[in-house]
Short mmCIF file of C-alpha atoms and ligand atoms in Angstrom, two decimals:
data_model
loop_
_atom_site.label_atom_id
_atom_site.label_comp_id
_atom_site.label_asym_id
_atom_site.label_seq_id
_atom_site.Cartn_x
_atom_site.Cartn_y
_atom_site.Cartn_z
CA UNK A 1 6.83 -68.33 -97.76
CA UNK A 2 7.96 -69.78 -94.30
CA UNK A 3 6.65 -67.79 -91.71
CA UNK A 4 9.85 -69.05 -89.05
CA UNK A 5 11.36 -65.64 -90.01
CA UNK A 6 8.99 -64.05 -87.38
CA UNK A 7 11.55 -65.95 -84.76
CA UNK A 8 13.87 -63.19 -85.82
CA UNK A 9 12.62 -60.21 -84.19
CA UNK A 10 14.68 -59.61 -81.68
CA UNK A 11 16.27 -56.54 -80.75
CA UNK A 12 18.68 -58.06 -78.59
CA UNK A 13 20.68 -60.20 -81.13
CA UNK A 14 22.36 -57.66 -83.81
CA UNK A 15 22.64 -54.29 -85.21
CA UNK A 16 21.05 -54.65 -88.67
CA UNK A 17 17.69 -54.16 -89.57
CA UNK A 18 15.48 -57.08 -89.60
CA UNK A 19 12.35 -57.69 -91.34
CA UNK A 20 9.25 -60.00 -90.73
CA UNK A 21 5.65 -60.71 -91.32
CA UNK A 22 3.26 -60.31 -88.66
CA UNK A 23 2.27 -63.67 -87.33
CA UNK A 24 -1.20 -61.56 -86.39
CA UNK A 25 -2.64 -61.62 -89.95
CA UNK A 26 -3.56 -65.61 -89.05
CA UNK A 27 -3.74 -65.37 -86.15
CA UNK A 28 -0.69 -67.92 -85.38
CA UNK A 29 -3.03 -70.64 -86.49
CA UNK A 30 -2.91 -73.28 -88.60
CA UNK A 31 -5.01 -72.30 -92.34
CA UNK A 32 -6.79 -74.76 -93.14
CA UNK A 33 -10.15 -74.27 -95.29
CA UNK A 34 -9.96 -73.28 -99.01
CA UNK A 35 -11.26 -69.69 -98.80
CA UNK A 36 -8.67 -68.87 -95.89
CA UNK A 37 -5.85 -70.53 -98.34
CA UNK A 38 -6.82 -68.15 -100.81
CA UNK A 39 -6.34 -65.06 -98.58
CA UNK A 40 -3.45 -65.79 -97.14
CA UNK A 41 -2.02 -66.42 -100.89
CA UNK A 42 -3.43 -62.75 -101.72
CA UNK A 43 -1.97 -61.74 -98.39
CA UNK A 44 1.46 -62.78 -99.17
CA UNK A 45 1.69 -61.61 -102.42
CA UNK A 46 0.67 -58.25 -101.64
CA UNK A 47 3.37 -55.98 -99.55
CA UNK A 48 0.53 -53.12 -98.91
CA UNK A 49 -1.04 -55.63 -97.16
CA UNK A 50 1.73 -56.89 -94.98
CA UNK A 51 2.58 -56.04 -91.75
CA UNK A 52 6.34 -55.52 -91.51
CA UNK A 53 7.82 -55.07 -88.04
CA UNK A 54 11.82 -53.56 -87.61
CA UNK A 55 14.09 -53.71 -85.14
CA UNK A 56 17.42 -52.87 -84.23
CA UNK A 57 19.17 -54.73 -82.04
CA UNK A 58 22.25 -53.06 -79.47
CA UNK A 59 25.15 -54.19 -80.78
CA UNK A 60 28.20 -54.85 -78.21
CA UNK A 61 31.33 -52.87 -78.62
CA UNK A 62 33.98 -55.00 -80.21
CA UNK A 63 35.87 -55.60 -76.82
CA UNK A 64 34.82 -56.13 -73.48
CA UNK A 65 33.70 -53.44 -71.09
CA UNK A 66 36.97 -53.24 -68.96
CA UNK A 67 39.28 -54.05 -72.04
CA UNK A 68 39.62 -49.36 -72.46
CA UNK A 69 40.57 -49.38 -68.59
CA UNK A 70 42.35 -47.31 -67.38
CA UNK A 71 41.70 -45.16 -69.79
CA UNK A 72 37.56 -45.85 -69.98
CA UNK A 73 36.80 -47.62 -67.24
CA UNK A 74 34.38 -50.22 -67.75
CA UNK A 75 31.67 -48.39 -64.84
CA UNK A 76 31.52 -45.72 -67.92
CA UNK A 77 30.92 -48.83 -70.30
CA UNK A 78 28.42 -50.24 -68.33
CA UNK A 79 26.48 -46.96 -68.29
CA UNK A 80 27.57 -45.18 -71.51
CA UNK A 81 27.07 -48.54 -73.74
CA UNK A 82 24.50 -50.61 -71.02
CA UNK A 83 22.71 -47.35 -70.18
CA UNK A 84 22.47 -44.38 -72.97
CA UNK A 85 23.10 -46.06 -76.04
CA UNK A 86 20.85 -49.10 -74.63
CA UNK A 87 17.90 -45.97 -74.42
CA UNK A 88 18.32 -44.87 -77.69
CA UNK A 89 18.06 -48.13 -79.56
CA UNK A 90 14.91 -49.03 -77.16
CA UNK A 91 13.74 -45.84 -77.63
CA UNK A 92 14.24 -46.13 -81.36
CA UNK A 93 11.97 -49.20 -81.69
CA UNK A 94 9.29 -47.89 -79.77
CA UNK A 95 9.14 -44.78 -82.54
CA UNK A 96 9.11 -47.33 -85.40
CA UNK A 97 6.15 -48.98 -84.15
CA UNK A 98 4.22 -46.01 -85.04
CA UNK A 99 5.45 -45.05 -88.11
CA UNK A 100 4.62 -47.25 -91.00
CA UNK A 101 6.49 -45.07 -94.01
CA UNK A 102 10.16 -45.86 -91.99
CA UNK A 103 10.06 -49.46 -92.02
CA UNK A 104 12.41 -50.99 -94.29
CA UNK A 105 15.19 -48.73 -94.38
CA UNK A 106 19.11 -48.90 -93.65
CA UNK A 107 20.39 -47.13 -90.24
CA UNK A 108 21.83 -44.45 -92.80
CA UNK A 109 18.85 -44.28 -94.94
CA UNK A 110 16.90 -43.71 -91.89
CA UNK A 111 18.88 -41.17 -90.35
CA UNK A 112 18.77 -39.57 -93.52
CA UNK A 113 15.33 -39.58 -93.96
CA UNK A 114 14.54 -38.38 -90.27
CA UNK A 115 17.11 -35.47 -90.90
CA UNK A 116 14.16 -34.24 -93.25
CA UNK A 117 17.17 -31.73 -94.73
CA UNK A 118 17.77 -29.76 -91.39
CA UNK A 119 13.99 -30.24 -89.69
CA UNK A 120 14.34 -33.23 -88.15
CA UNK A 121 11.77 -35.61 -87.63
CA UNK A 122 11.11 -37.07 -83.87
CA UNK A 123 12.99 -40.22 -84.70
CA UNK A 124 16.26 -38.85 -85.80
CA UNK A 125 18.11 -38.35 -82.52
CA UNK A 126 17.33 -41.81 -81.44
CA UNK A 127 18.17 -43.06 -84.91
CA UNK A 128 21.35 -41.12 -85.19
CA UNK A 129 22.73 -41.96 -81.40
CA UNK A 130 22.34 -45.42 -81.97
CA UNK A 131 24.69 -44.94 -85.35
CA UNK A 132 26.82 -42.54 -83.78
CA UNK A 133 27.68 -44.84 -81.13
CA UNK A 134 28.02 -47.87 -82.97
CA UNK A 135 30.62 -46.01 -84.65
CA UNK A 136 32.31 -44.13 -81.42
CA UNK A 137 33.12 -47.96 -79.92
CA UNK A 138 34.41 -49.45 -82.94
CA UNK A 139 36.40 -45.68 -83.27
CA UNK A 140 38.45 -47.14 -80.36
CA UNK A 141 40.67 -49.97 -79.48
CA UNK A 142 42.29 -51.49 -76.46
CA UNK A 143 46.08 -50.52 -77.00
CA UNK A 144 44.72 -47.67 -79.07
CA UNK A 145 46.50 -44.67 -80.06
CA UNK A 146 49.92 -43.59 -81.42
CA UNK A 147 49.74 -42.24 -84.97
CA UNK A 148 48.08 -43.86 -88.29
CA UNK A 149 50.86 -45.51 -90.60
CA UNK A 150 51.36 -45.65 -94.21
CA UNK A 151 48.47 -44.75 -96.40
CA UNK A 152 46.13 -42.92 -94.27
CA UNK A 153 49.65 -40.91 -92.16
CA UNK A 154 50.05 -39.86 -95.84
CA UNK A 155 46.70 -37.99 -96.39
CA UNK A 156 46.44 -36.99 -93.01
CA UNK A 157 50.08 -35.34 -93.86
CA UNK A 158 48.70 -33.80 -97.07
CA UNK A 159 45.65 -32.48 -95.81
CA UNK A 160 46.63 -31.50 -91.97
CA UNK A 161 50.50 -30.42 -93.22
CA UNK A 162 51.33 -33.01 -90.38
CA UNK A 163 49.95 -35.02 -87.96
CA UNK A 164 50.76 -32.81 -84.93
CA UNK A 165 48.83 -30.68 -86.56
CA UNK A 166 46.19 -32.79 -86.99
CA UNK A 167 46.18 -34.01 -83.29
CA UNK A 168 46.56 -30.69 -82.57
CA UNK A 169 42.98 -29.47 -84.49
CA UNK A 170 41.21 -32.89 -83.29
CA UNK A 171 41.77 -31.27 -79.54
CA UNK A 172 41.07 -27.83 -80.27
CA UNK A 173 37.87 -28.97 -81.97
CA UNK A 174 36.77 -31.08 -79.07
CA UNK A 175 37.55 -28.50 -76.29
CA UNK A 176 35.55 -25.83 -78.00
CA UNK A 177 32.53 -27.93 -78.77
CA UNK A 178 29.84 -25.92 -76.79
CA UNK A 179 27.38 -28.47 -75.35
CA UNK A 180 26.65 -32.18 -76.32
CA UNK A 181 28.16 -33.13 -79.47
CA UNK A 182 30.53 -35.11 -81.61
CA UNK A 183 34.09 -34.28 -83.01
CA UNK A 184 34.69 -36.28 -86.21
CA UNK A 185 37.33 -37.26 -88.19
CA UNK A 186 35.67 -37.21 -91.93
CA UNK A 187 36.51 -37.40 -95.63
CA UNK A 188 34.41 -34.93 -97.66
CA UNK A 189 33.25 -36.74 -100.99
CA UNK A 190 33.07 -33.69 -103.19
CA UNK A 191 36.51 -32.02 -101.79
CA UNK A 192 38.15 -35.42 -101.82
CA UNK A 193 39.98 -34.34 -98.43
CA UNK A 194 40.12 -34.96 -95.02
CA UNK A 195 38.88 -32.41 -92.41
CA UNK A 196 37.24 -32.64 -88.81
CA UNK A 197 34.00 -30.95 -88.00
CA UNK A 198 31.62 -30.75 -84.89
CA UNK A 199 28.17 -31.88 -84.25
CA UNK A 200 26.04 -30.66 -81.99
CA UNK A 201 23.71 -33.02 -80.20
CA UNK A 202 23.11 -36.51 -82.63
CA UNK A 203 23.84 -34.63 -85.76
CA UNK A 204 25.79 -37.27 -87.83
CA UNK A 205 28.12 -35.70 -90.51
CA UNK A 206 26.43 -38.75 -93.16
CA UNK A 207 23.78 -36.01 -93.67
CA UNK A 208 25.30 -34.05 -95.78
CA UNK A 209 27.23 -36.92 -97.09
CA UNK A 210 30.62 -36.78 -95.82
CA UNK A 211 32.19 -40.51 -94.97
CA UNK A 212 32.93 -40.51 -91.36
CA UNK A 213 36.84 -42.27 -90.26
CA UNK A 214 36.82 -41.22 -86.61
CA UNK A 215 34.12 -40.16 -83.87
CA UNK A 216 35.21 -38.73 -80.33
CA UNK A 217 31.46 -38.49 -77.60
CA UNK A 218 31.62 -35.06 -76.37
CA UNK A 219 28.72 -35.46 -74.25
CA UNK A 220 29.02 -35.59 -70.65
CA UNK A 221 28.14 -39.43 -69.86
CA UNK A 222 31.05 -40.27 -71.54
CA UNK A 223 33.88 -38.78 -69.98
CA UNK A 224 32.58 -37.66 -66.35
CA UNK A 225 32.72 -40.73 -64.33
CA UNK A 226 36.59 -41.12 -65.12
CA UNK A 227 37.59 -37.59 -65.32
CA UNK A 228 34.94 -35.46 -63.67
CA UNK A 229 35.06 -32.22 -65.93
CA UNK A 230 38.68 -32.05 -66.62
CA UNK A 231 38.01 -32.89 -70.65
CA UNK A 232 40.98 -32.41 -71.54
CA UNK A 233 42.56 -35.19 -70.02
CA UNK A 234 39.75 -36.70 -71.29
CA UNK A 235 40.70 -35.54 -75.17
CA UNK A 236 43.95 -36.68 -74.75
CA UNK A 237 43.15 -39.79 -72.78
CA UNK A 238 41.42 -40.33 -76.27
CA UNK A 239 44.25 -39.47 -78.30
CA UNK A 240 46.97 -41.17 -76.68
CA UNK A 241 45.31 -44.52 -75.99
CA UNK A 242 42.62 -45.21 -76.94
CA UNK A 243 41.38 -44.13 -80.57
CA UNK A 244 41.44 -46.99 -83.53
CA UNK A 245 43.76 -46.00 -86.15
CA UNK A 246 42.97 -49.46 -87.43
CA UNK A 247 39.23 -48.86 -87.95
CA UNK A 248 40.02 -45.51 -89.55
CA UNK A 249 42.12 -47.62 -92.13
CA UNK A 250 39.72 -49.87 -92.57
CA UNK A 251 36.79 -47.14 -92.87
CA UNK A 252 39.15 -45.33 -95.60
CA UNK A 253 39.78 -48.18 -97.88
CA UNK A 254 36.53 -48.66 -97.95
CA UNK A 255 35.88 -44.84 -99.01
CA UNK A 256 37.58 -45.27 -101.84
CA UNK A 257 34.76 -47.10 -103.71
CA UNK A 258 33.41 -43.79 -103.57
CA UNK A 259 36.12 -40.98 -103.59
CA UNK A 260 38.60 -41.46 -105.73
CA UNK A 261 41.94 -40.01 -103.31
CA UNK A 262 44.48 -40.44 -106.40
CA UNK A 263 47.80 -40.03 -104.64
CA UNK A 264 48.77 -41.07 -101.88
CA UNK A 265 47.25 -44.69 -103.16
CA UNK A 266 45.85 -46.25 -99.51
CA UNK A 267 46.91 -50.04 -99.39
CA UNK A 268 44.67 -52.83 -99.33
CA UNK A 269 44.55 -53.97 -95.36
FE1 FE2 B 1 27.33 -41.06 -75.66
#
């Protein structure tokens, strides 16, 4: 076993989850003697008796921070991305140091976990945040916008009646979300349709297994350096130029491993 991998702890340089051995069990040093061989052979062949470490890194959003402007300004960025969702990932890690049974898992298995089926444990807002912002920048691009084409118009169409409507219920949602929350775009496995449903707080619509296309922040860092209170221009802002029909696409075709939509078929990107 090469022992390098410890090199890759570092919270700074991705998303995923990363996994290593504790360098501590020898001390860093150099085994040498027969009997010390021999335990570090048990050692390594043993997982109850290795120290795993994980980390999640902060992942950038997939633009730069004044790419949304004027839209999102990139002084929102720098706090919203650079500030909060920095918090919650550091924040995050510092939990997972003290909790042995949650190493090892996926972001979504974790969040699952820490959901603990509507009790959540104390890691599951910092866990969730860090998903539910990953998602909300990749949600939107620069040049965003307009109206989703072929495939995914179609089931909007079928399951909205039409895409003003649609718009139309993505608003209402987000201007009557009391508090901090979410407004998401989501297709529900077991109804095989799209529909859009609020979160209060980090709640993240994976627990209770819906597959998540489109994420709006309805929390007040997000929109109040650009628009003050005035969320509706906000909403609309959102709407109009900014959010990623292209992720949504992308996020749908991938769905379909796991929901089959029948008609309309959604092409291949
Ligand atoms: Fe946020």
């Amino acid at each position: 076993m090469s022992w390098s991998c410890c090199s890759n702890l570092c919270p700074s340089t991705s998303s995923f989850l990363t996994l290593g051995y504790d360098l501590k069990l020898f001390n860093g040093n150099k085994v040498s003697n027969p009997q010390a061989q021999r335990q570090k052979r048990k050692l390594s062949k043993s997982s109850k008796e290795t120290n795993i470490s994980a980390y999640y890194g902060l992942k950038s959003p997939p633009y730069k921070l004044d790419a949304l402007e004027p839209y999102m300004s990139q002084k929102t960025l720098e706090k919203h991305w650079g500030g909060h969702h920095r918090t919650y990932v550091e924040g995050l890690n510092k939990q997972l140091e003290r909790n042995d049974f949650l190493y090892g898992l996926t972001m979504d298995e974790l969040i699952k976990v820490t959901y603990n089926n509507g009790n959540p444990l104390p890691e599951f807002n910092n866990a969730a945040q860090v998903w539910n912002h990953d998602f909300f920048w990749e949600s939107m691009q620069p040049g965003g916008g307009h109206q989703p084409v072929l495939g995914l118009l179609q089931q909007i169409e079928k399951d909205f009646g039409s895409f003003t409507n649609f718009r139309e219920k993505f608003i209402e949602a987000a201007m009557t979300l009391f508090g901090s929350g979410w407004v998401w775009l989501v297709l529900q496995k077991e109804e095989k349709r799209l529909t859009i449903i609020k979160t209060s707080n980090a709640v993240n619509p994976i627990v209770w297994d819906n597959i998540p296309l489109i994420s709006l922040d309805m929390w007040e860092h997000s929109y109040y350096l650009d628009y003050r209170n005035d969320k509706s221009k906000y909403v609309n802002a959102f709407m109009n130029h900014l959010i990623s029909w292209d992720a949504a696409m992308v996020r749908i075709v991938r769905a379909q491993a796991f929901v089959n939509l029948g008609e309309p078929k959604i092409p291949v990107a």
